[in-house]
CSV table of N, CA and C in Angstrom, one decimal:
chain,number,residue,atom,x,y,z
A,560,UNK,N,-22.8,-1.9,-40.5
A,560,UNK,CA,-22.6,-3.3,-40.2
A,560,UNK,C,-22.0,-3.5,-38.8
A,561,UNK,N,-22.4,-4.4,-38.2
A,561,UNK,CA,-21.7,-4.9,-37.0
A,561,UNK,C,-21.0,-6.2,-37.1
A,562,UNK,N,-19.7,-5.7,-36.9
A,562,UNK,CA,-18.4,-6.6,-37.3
A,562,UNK,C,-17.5,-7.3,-35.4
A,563,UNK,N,-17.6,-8.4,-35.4
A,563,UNK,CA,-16.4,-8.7,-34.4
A,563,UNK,C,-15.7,-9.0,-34.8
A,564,UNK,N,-14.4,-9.0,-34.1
A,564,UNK,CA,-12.7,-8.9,-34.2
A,564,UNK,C,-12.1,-10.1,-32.9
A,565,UNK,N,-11.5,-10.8,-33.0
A,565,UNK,CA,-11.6,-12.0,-32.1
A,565,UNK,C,-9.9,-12.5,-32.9
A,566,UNK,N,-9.0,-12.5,-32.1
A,566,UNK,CA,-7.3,-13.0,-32.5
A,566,UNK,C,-7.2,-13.7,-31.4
A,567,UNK,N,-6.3,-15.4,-31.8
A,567,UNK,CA,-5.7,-16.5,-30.8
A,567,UNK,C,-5.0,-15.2,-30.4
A,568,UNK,N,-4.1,-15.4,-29.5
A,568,UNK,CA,-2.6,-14.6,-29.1
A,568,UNK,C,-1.9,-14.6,-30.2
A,569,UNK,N,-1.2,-15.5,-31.0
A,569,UNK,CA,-0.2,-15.4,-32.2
A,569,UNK,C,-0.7,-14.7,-33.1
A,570,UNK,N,-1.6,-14.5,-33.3
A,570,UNK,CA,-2.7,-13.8,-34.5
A,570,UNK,C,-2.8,-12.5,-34.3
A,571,UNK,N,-2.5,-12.2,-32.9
A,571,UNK,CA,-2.9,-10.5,-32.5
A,571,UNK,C,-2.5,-9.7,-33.3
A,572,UNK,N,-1.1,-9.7,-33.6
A,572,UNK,CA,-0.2,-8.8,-34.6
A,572,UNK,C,-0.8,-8.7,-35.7
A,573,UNK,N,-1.3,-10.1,-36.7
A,573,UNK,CA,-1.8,-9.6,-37.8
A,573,UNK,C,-3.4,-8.9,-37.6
A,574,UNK,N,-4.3,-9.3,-36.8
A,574,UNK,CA,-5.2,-8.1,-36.6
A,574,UNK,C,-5.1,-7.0,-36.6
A,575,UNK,N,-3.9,-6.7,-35.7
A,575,UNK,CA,-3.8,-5.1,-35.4
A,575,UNK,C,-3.1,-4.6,-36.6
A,576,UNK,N,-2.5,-5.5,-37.2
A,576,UNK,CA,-1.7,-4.7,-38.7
A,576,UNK,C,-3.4,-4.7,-39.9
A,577,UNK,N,-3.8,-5.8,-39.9
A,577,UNK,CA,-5.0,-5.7,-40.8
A,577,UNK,C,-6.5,-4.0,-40.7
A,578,UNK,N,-6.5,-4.3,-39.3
A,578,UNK,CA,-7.2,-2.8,-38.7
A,578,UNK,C,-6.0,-1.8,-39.2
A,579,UNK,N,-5.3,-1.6,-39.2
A,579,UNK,CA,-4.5,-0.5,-39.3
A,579,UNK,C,-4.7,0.0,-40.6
A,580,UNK,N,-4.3,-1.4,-41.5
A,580,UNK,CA,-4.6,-1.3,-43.0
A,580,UNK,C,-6.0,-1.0,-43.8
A,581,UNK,N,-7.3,-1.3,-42.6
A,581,UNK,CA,-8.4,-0.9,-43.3
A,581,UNK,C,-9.4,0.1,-42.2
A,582,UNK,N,-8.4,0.9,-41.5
A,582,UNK,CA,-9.1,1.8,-40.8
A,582,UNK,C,-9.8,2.2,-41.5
A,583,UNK,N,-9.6,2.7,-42.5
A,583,UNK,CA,-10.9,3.7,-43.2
A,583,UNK,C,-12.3,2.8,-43.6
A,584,UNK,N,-12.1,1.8,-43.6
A,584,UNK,CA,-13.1,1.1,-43.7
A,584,UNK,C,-14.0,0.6,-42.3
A,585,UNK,N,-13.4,0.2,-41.5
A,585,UNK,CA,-13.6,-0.3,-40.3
A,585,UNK,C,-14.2,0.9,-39.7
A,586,UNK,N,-13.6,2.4,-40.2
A,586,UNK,CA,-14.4,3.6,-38.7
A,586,UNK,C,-15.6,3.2,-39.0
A,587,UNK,N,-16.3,3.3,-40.4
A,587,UNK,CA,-18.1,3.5,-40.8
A,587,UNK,C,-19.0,2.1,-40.0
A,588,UNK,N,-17.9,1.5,-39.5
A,588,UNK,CA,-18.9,0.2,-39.0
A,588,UNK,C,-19.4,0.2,-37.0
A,589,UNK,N,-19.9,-0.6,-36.6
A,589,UNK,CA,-19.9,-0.9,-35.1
A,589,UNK,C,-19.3,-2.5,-35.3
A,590,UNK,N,-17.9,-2.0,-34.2
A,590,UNK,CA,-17.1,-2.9,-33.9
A,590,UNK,C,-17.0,-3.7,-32.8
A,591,UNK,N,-16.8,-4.7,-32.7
A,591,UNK,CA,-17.0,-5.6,-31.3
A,591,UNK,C,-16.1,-6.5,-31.3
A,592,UNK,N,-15.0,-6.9,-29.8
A,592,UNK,CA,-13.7,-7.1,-29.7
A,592,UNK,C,-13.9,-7.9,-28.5
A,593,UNK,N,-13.2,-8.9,-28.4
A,593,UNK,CA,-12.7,-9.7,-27.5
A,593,UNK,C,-11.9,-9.0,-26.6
A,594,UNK,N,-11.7,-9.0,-25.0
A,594,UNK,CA,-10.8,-8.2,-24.2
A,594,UNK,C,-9.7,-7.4,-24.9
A,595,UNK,N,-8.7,-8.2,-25.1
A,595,UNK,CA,-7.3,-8.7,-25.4
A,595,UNK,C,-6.8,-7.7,-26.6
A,596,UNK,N,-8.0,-8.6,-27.2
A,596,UNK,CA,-7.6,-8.0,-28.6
A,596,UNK,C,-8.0,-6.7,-29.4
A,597,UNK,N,-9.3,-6.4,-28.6
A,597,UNK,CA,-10.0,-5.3,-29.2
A,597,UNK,C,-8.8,-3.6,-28.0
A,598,UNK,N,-8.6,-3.9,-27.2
A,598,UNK,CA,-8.0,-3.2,-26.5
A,598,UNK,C,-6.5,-2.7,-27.6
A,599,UNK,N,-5.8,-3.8,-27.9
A,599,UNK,CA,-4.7,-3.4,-28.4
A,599,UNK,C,-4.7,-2.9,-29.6
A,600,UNK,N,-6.1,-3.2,-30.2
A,600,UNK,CA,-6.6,-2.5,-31.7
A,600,UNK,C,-7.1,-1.2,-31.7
A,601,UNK,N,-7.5,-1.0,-30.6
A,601,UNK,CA,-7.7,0.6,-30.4
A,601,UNK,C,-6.5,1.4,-29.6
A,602,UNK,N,-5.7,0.7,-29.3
A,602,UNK,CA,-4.4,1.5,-28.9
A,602,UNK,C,-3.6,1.6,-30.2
A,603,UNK,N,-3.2,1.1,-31.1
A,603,UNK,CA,-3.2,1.0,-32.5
A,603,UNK,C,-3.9,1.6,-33.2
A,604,UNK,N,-5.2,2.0,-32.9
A,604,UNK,CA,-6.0,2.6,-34.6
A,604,UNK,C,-6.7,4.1,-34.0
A,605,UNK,N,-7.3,3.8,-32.8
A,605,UNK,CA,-8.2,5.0,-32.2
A,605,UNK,C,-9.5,4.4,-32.5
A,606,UNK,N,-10.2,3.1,-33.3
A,606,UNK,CA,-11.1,2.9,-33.9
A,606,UNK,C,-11.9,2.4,-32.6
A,607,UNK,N,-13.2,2.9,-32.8
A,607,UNK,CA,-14.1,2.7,-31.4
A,607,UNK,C,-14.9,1.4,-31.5
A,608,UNK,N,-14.5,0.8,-30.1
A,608,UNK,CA,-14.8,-0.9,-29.9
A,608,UNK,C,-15.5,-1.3,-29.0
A,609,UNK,N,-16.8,-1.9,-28.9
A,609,UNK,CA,-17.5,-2.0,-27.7
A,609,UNK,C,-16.6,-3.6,-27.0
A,610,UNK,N,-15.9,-3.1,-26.0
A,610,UNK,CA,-15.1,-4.3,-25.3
A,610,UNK,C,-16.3,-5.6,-24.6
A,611,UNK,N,-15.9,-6.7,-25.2
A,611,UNK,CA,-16.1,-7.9,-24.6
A,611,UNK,C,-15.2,-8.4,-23.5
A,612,UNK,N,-14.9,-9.6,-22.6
A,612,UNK,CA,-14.5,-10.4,-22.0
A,612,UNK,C,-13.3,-10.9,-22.7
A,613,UNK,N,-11.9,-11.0,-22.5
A,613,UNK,CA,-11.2,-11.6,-22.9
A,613,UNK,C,-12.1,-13.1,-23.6
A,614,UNK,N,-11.4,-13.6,-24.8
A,614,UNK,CA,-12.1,-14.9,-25.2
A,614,UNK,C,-12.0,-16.3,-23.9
A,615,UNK,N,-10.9,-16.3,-23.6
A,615,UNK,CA,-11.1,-18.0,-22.5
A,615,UNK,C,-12.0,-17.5,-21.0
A,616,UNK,N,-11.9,-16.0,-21.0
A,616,UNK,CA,-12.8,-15.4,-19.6
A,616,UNK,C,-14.2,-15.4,-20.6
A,617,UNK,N,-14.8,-16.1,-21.7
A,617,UNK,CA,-16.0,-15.8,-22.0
A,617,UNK,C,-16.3,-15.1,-22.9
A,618,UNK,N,-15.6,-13.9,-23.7
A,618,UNK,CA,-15.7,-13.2,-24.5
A,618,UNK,C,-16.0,-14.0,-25.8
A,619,UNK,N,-15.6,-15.3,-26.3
A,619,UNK,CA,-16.3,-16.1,-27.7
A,619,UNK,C,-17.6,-16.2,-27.3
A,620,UNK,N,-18.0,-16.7,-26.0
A,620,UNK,CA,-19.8,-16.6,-25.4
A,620,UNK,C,-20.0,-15.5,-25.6
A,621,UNK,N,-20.0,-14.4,-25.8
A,621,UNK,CA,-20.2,-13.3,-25.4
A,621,UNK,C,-20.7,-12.8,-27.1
A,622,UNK,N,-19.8,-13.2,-28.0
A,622,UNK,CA,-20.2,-13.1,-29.5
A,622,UNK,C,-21.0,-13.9,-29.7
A,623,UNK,N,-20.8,-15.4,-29.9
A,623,UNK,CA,-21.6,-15.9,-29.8
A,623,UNK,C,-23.7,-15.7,-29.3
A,624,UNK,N,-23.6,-15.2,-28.5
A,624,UNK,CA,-24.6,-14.2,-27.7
A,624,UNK,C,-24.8,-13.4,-28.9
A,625,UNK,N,-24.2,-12.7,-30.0
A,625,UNK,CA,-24.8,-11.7,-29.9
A,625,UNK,C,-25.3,-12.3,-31.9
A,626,UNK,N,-24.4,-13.2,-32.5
A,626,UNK,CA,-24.7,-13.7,-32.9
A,626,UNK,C,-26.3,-14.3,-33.5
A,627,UNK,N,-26.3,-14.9,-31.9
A,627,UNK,CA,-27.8,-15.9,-31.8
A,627,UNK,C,-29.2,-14.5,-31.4
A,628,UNK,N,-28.6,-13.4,-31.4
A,628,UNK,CA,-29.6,-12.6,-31.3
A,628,UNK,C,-29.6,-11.3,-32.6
A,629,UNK,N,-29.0,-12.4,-33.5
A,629,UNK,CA,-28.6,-11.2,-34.9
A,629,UNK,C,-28.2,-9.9,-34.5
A,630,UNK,N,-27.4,-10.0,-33.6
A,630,UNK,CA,-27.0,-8.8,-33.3
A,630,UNK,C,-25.1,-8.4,-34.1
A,631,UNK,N,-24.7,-9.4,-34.7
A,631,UNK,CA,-23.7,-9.2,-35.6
A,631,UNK,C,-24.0,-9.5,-37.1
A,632,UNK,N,-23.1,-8.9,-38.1
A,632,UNK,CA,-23.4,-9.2,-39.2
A,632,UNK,C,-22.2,-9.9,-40.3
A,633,UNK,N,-21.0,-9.6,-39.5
A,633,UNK,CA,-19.5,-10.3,-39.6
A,633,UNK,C,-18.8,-10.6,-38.7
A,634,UNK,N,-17.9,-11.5,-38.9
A,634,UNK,CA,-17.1,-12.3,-37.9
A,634,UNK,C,-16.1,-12.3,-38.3
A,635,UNK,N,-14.7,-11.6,-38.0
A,635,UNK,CA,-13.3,-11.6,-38.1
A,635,UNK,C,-12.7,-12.5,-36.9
A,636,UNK,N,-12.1,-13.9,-37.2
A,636,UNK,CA,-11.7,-14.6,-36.0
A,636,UNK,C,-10.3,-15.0,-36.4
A,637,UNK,N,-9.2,-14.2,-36.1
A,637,UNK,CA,-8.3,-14.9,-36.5
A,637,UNK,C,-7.6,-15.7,-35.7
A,638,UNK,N,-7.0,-17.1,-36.3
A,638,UNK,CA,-7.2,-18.7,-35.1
A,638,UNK,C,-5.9,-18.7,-35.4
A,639,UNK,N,-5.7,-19.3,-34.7
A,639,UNK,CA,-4.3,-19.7,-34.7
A,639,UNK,C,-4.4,-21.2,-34.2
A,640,UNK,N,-4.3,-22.5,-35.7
A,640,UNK,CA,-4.8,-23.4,-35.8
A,640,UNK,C,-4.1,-24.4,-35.3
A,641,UNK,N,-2.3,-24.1,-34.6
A,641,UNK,CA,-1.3,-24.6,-34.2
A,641,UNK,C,-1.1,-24.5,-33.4
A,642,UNK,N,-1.7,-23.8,-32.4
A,642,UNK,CA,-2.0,-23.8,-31.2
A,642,UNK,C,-2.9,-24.3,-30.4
A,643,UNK,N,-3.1,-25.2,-29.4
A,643,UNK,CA,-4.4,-26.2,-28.4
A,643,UNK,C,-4.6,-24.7,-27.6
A,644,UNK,N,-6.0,-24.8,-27.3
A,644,UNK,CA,-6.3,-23.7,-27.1
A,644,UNK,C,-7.4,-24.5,-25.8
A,645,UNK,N,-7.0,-23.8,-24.8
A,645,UNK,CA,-8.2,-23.7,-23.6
A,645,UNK,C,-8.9,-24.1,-23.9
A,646,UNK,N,-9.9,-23.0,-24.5
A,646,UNK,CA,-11.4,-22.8,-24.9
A,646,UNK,C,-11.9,-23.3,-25.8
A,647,UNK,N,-11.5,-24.1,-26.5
A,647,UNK,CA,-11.5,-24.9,-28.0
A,647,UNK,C,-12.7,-24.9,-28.3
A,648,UNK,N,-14.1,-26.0,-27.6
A,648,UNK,CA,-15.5,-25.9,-27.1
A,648,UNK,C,-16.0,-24.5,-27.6
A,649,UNK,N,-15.7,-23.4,-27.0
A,649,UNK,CA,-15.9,-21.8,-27.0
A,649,UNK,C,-15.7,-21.4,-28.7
A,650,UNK,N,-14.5,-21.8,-29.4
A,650,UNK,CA,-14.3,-21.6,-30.4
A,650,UNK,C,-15.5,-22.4,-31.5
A,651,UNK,N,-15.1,-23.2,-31.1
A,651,UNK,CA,-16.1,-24.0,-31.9
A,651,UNK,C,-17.1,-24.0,-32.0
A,652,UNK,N,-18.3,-23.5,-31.1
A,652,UNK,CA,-19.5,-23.0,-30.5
A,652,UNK,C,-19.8,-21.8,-31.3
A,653,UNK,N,-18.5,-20.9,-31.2
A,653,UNK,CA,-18.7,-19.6,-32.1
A,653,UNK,C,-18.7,-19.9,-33.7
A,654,UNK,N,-18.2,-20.6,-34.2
A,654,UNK,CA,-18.2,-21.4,-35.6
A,654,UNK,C,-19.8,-22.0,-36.0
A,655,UNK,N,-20.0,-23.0,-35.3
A,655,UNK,CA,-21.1,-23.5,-35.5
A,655,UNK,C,-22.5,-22.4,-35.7
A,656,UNK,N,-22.6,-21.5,-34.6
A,656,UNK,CA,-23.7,-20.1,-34.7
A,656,UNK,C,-23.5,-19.5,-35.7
A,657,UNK,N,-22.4,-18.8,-36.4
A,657,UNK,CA,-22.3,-18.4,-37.8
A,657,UNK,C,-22.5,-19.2,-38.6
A,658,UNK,N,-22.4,-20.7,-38.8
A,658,UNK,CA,-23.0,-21.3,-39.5
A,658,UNK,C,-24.8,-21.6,-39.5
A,659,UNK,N,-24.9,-22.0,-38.5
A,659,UNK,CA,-26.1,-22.0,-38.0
A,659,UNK,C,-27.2,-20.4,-38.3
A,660,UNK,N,-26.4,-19.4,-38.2
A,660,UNK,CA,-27.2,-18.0,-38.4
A,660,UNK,C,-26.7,-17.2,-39.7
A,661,UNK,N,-26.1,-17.4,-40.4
A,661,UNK,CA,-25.2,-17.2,-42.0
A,661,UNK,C,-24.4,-16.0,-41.7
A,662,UNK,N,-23.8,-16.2,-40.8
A,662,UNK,CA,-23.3,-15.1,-40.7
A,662,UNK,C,-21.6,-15.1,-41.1
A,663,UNK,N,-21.4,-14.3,-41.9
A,663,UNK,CA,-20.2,-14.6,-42.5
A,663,UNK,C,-18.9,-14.8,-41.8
A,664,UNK,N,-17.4,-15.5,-41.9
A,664,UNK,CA,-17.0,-15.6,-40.8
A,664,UNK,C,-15.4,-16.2,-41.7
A,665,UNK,N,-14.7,-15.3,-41.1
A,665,UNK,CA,-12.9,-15.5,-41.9
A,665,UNK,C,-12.5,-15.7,-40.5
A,666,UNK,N,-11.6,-16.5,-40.7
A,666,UNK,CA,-10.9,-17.2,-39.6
A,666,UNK,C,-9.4,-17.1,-39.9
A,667,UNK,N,-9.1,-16.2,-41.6
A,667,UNK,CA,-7.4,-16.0,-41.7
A,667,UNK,C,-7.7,-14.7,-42.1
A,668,UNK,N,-6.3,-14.0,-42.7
A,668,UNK,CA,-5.9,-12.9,-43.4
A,668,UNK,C,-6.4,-12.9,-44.4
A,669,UNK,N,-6.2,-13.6,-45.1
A,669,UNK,CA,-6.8,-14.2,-46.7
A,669,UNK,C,-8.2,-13.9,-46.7
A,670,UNK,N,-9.4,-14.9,-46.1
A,670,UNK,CA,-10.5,-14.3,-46.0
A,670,UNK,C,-10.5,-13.2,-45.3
A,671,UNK,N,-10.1,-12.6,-44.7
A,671,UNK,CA,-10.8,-11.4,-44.0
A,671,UNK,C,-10.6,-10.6,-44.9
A,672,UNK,N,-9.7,-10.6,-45.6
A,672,UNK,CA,-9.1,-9.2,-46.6
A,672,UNK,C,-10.4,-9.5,-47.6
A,673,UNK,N,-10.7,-10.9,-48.1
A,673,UNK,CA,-11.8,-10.9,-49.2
A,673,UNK,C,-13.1,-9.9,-48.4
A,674,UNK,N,-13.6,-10.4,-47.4
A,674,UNK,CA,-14.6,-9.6,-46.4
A,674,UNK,C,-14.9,-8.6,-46.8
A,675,UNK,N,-13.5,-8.0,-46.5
A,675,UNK,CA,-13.6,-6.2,-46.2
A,675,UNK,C,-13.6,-5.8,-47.3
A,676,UNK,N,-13.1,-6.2,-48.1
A,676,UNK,CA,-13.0,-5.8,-49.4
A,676,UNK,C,-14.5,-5.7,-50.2
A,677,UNK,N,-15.0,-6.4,-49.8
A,677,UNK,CA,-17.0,-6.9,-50.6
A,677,UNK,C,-17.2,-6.0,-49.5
A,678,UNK,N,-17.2,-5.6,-48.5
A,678,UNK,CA,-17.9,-5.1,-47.3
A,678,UNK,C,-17.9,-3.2,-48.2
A,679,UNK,N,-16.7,-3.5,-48.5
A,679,UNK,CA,-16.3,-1.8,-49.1
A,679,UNK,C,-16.9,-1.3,-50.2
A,680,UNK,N,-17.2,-3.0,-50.7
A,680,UNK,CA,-18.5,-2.9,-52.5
A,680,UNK,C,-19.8,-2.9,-52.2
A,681,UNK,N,-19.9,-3.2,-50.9
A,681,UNK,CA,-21.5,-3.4,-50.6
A,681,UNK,C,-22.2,-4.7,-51.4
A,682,UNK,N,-21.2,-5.9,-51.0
A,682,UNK,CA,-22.0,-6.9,-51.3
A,682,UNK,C,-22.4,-7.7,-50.1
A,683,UNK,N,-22.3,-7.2,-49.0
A,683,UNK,CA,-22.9,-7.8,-47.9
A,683,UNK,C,-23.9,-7.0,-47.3
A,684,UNK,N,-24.8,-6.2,-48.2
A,684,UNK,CA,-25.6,-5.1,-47.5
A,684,UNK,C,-26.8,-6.5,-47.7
A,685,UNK,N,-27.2,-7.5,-48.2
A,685,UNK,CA,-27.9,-8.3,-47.7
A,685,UNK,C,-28.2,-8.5,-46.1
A,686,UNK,N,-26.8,-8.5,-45.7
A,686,UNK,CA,-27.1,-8.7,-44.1
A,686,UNK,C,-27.9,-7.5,-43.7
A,687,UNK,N,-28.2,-6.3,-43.8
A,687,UNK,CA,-29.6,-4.9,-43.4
A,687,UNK,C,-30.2,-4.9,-43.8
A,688,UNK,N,-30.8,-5.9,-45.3
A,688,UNK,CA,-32.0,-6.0,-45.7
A,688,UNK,C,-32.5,-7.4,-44.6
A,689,UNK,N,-31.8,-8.0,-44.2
A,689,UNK,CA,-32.2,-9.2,-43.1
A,689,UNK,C,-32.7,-8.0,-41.7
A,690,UNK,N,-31.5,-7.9,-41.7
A,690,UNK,CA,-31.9,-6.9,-40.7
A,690,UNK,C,-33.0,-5.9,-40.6
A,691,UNK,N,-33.4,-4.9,-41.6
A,691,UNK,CA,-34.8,-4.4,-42.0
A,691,UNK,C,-36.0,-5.3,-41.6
A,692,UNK,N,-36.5,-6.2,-42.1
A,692,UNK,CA,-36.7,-7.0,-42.6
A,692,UNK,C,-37.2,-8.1,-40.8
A,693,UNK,N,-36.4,-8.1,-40.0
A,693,UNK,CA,-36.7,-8.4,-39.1
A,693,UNK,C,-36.9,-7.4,-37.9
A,694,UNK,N,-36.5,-5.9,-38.0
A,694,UNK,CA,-36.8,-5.0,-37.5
A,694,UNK,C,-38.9,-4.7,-37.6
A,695,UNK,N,-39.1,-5.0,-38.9
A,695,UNK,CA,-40.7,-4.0,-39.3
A,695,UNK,C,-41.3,-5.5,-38.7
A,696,UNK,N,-41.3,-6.8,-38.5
A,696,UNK,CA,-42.2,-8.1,-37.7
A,696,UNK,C,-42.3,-8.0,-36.2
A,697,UNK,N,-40.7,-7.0,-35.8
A,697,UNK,CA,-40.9,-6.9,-34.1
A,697,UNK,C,-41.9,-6.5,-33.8
């Protein structure tokens, strides 16, 4: 599965504690990270991240992008809902495409932990039968 990882600033800490806590889960996947955050998660885990764009330099475009080209299959965004945020637009944009493309999408601790947890039962292998599936029509 192809998972992104995407934390406001206040949020960072609980990502990097969440990766820590499901490294073993997280190595078997391809991971994709917002500048900021994916950097500090692999100084923290060792877990291998293909780096994006900080998010307000572009990096939510950048998921978003990969998104609209089914090129992700989860979305870890942890927001920090108390905070006005630059890029708000950017955020929102990235919300609406996971909606728009069903791509599943936790925005706290709470859901992400449900995520990973189904991700570890293999109740989201639906997303590679999509993916199959649009592989054999190319």
């Amino acid at each position: 599965m192809k998972i992104a990882l995407i934390a406001h600033d206040k949020k960072k800490d609980d990502m990097i504690n969440f990766t820590i806590a499901y490294k073993d889960i997280l190595m078997d996947h391809t991971l994709y990270a917002t500048g900021t955050t994916g950097s500090k998660i692999n100084e923290a885990t060792n877990l291998s991240i293909n780096l994006l764009q900080s998010g307000p330099l572009g990096g939510d475009q950048q998921i978003g992008a990969l998104i609209a080209e089914n090129e992700l299959d989860l979305v870890l965004f942890f927001r920090d809902p108390l905070t006005a945020q630059p890029h708000e637009p950017d955020v929102s944009a990235l919300m609406r495409l996971c909606d728009v493309y069903q791509i599943p999408l936790a925005t706290n601790l709470a859901s992400a932990e449900l995520f990973i947890k189904s991700l570890e039962r293999g109740d989201l292998d639906w997303r590679r039968i999509i993916d199959e599936r649009e592989s054999e029509n190319k």
